[in-house]
Short mmCIF file of C-alpha atoms in Angstrom, two decimals:
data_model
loop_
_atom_site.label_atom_id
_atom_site.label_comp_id
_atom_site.label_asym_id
_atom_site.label_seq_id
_atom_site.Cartn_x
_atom_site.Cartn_y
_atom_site.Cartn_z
CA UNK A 1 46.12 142.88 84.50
CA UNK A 2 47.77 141.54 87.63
CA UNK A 3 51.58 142.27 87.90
CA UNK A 4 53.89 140.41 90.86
CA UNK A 5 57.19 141.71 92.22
CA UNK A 6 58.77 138.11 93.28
CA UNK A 7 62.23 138.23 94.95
CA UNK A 8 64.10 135.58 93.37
CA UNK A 9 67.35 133.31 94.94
CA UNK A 10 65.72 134.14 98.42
CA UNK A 11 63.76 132.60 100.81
CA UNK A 12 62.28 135.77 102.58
CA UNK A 13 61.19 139.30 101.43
CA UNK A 14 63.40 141.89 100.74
CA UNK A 15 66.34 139.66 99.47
CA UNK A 16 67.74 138.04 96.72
CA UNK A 17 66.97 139.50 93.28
CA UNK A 18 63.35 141.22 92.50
CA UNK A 19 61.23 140.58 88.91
CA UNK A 20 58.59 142.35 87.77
CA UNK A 21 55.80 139.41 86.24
CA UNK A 22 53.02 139.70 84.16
CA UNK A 23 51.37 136.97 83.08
CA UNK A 24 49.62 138.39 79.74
CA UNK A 25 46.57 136.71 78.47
CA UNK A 26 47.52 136.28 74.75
CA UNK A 27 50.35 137.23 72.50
CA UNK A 28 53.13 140.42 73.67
CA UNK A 29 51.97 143.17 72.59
CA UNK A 30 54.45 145.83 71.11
CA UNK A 31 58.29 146.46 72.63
CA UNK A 32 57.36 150.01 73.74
CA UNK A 33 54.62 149.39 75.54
CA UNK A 34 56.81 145.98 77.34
CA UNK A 35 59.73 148.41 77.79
CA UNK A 36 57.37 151.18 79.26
CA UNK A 37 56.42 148.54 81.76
CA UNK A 38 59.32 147.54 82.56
CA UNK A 39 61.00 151.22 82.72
CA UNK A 40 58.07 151.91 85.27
CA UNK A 41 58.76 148.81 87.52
CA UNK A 42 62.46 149.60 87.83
CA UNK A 43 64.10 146.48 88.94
CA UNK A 44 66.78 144.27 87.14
CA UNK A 45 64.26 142.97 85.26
CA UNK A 46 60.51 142.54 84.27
CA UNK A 47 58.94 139.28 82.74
CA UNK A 48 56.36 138.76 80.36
CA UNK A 49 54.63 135.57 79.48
CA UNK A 50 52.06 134.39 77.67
CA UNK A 51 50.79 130.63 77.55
CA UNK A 52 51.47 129.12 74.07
CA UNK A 53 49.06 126.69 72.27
CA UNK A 54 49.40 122.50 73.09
CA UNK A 55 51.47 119.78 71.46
CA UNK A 56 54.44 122.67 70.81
CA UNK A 57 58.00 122.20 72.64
CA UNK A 58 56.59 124.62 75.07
CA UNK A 59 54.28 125.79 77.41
CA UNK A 60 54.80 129.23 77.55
CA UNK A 61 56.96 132.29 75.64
CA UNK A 62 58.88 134.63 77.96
CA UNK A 63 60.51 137.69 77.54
CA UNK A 64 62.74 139.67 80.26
CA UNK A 65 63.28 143.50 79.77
CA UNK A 66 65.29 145.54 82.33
CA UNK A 67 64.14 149.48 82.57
CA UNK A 68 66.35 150.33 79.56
CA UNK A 69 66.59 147.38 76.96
CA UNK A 70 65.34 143.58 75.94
CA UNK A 71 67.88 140.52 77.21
CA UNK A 72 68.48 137.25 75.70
CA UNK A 73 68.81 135.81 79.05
CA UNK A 74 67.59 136.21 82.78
CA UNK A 75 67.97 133.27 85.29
CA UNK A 76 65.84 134.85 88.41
CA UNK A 77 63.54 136.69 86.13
CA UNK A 78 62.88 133.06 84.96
CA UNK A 79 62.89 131.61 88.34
CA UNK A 80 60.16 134.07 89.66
CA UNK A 81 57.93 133.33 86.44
CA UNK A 82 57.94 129.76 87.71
CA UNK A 83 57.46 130.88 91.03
CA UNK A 84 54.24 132.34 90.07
CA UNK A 85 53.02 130.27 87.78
CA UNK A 86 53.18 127.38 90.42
CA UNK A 87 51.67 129.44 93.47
CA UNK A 88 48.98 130.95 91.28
CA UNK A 89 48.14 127.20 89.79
CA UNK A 90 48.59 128.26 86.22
CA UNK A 91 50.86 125.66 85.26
CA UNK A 92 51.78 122.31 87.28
CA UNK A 93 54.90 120.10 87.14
CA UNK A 94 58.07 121.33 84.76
CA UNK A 95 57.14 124.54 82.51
CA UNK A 96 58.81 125.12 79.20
CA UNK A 97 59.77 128.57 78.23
CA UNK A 98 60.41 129.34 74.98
CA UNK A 99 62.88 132.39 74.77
CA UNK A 100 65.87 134.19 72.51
CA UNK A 101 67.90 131.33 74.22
CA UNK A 102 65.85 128.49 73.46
CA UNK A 103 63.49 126.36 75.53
CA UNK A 104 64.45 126.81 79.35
CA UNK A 105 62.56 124.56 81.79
CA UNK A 106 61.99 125.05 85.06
CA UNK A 107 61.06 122.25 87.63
CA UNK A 108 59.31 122.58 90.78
CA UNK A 109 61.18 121.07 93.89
CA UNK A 110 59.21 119.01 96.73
CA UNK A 111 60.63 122.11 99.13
CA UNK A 112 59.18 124.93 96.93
CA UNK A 113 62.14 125.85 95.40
CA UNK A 114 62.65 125.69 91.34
CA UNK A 115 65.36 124.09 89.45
CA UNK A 116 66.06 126.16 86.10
CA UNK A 117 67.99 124.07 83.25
CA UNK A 118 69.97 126.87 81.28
CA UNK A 119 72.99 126.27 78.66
CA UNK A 120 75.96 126.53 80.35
CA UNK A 121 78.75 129.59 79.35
CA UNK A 122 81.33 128.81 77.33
CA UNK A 123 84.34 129.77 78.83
CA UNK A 124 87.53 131.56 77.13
CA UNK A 125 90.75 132.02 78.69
CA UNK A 126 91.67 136.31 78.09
CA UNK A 127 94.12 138.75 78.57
CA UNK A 128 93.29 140.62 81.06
CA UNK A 129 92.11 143.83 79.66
CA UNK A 130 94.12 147.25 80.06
CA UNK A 131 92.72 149.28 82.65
CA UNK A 132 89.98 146.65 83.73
CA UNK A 133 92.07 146.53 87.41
CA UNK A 134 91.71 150.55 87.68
CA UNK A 135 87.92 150.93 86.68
CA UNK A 136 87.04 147.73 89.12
CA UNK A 137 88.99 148.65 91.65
CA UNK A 138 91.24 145.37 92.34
CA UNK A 139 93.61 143.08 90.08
CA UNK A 140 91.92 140.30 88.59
CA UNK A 141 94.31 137.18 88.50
CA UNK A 142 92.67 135.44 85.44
CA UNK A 143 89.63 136.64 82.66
CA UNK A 144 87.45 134.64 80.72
CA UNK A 145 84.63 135.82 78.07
CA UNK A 146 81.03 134.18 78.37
CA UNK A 147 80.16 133.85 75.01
CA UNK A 148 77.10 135.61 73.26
CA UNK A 149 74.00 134.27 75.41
CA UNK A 150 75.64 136.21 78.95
CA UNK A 151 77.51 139.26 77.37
CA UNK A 152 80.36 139.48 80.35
CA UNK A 153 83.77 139.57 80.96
CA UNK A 154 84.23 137.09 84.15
CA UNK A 155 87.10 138.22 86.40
CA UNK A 156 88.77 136.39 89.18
CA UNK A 157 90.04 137.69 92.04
CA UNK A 158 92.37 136.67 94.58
CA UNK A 159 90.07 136.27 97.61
CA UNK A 160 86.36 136.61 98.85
CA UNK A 161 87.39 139.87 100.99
CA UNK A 162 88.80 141.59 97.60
CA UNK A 163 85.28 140.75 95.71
CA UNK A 164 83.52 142.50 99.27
CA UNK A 165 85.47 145.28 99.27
CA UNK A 166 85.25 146.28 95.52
CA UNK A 167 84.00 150.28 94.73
CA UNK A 168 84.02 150.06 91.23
CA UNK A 169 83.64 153.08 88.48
CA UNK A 170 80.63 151.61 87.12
CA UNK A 171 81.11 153.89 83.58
CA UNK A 172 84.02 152.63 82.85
CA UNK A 173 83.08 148.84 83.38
CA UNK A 174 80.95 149.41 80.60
CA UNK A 175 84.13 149.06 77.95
CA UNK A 176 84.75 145.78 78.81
CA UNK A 177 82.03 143.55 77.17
CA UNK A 178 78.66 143.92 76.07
CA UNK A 179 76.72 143.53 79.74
CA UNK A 180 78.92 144.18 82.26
CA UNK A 181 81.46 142.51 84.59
CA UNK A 182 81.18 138.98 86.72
CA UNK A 183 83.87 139.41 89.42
CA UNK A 184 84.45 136.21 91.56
CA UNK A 185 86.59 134.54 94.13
CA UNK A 186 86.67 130.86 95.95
CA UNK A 187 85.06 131.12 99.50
CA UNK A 188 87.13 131.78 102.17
CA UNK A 189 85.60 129.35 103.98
CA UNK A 190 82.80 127.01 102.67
CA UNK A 191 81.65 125.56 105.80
CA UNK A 192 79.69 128.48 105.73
CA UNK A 193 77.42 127.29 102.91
CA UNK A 194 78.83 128.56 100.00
CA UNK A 195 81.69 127.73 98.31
CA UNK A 196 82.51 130.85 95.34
CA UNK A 197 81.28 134.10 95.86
CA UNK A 198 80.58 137.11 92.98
CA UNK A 199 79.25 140.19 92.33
CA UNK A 200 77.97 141.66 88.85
CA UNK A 201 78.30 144.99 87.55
CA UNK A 202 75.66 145.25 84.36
CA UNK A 203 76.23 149.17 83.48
CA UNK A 204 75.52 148.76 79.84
CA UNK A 205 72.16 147.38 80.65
CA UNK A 206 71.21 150.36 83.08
CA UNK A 207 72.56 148.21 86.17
CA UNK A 208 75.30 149.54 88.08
CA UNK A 209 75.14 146.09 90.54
CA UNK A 210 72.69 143.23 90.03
CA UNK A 211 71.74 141.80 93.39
CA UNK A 212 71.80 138.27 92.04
CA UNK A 213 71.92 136.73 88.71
CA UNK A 214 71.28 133.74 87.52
CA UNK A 215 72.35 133.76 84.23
CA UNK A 216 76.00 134.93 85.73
CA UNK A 217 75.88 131.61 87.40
CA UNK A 218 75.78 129.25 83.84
CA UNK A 219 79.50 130.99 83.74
CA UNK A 220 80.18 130.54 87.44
CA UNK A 221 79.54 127.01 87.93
CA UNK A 222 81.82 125.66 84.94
CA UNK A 223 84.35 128.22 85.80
CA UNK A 224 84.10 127.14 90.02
CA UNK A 225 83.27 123.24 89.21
CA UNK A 226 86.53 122.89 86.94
CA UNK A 227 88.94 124.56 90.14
CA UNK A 228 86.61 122.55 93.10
CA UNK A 229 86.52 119.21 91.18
CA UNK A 230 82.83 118.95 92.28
CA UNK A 231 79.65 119.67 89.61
CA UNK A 232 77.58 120.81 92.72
CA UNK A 233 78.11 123.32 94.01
CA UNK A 234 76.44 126.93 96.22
CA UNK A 235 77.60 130.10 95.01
CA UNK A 236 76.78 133.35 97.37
CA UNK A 237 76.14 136.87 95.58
CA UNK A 238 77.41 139.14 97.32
CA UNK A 239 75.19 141.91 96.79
CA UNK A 240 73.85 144.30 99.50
CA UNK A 241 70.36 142.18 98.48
CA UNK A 242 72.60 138.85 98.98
CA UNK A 243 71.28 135.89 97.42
CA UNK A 244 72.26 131.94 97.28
CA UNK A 245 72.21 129.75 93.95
CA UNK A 246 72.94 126.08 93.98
CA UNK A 247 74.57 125.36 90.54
CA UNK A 248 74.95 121.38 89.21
CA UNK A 249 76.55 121.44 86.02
CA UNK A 250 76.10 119.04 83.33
CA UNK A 251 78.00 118.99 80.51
CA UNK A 252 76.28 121.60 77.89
CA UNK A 253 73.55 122.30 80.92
CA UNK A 254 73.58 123.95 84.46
CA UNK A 255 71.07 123.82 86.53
CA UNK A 256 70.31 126.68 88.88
CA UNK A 257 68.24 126.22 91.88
CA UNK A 258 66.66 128.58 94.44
CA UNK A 259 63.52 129.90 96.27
CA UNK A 260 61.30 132.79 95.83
CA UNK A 261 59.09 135.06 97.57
CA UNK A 262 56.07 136.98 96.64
CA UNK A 263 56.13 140.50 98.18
CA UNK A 264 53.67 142.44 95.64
CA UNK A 265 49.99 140.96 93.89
CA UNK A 266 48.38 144.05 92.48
CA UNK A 267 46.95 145.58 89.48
CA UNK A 268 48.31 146.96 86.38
CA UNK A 269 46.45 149.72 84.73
CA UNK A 270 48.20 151.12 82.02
#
């Protein structure tokens, strides 16, 4: 079968986030052989897909497996499913994935990016955890949980050069939620196109640092829009990768736009 590495949240190769896809002709077939897969493509994540039958609230069932476990959620996993299904002409117009987090859709923009419409986090005010500012490397000023469907504890920090500069002991991250950490910080200056940065440590889900992640950003936009005053807004993660997500939140819903890039079309043959 054909399997795609797409970079996702970029606009040229050998940025942003890359996802393993394979489109699959007809239903999964079992987890070992999926987590085989996506243990032998070795990025953040892999996507499978399969189309589902007409009439249903969806067009097609996804699943997203990093090299060491299934997730309920994946934003540019997602994004570079769309991606290929609207290059390859398999679907046209808005697809509807149905997922462990319910029907995502993803919309194709006039510019050839893709618009995802995920559930927005539910953000908690927490203490901040014991010996979370020794394992990450810098003192958060606030911490927030994300709620079951993104697993992390979202730190903020005082300033974009403090998220930059962070070395963190990715083992002990681990003890802090059930994915990983989300550590953020207001631009220092927006006029360069972004107006919150982050960076996301995943190391209970075999990811020391995700380049970018889009399901990071249905916690980032409420948490950003609420301090900005603004619903739109760019966020910039800070990876070595780097990668730029445009976030409009609304209400229950962000949205989470950005481009992708095919850089591999070959064949699978296991």
């Amino acid at each position: 079968m054909r399997i795609r590495i797409v970079d996702a949240f970029t606009d040229r190769p050998f940025a942003g986030n890359p996802a393993g896809v394979l489109l699959l002709d007809d239903v999964f077939p079992d987890d070992d052989w999926l987590q085989n897969v996506a243990m032998e493509v070795n990025h953040a994540e892999t996507a499978f897909a399969h189309r589902l039958p007409e009439g249903g609230e969806a067009d097609w069932a996804l699943r997203w497996f990093t090299p060491v476990t299934e997730v309920a959620m994946c934003g540019h996993a997602t994004l570079a499913t769309a991606h290929v299904l609207h290059t390859t002409g398999a679907h046209e117009g808005p697809v509807r994935f149905a997922t462990r987090s319910g029907v995502l859709i993803a919309t194709p923009g006039a510019d050839g990016s893709v618009t995802l419409d995920f559930p927005t986090a539910p953000l908690t005010p927490v203490e901040i955890p014991a010996g979370v500012a020794e394992a990450l490397g810098a003192r958060p000023v606030a911490a927030f949980d994300t709620g079951p469907n993104v697993g992390d504890l979202l730190v903020e920090l005082a300033d974009e050069k403090t998220v930059l500069g962070l070395s963190p002991d990715h083992r002990a991250l681990g003890a802090y939620s059930s994915r990983g950490i989300i550590a953020t910080a207001r631009a220092d200056e927006p006029s360069r196109g972004y107006d919150f940065v982050s960076r996301c440590f995943f190391p209970n889900v075999g990811i020391d640092e995700d380049p970018v992640t889009g399901s990071a950003h249905t916690a980032l936009a409420p948490h950003w829009s609420a301090r900005l005053g603004r619903d739109d807004l760019t966020g910039l993660q800070a990876s070595r990768r780097t990668g730029l997500v445009r976030t409009g939140l609304r209400g229950e819903r962000t949205l989470l736009t950005g481009f992708a890039v095919t850089v591999v079309d070959g064949e699978l043959r296991a």
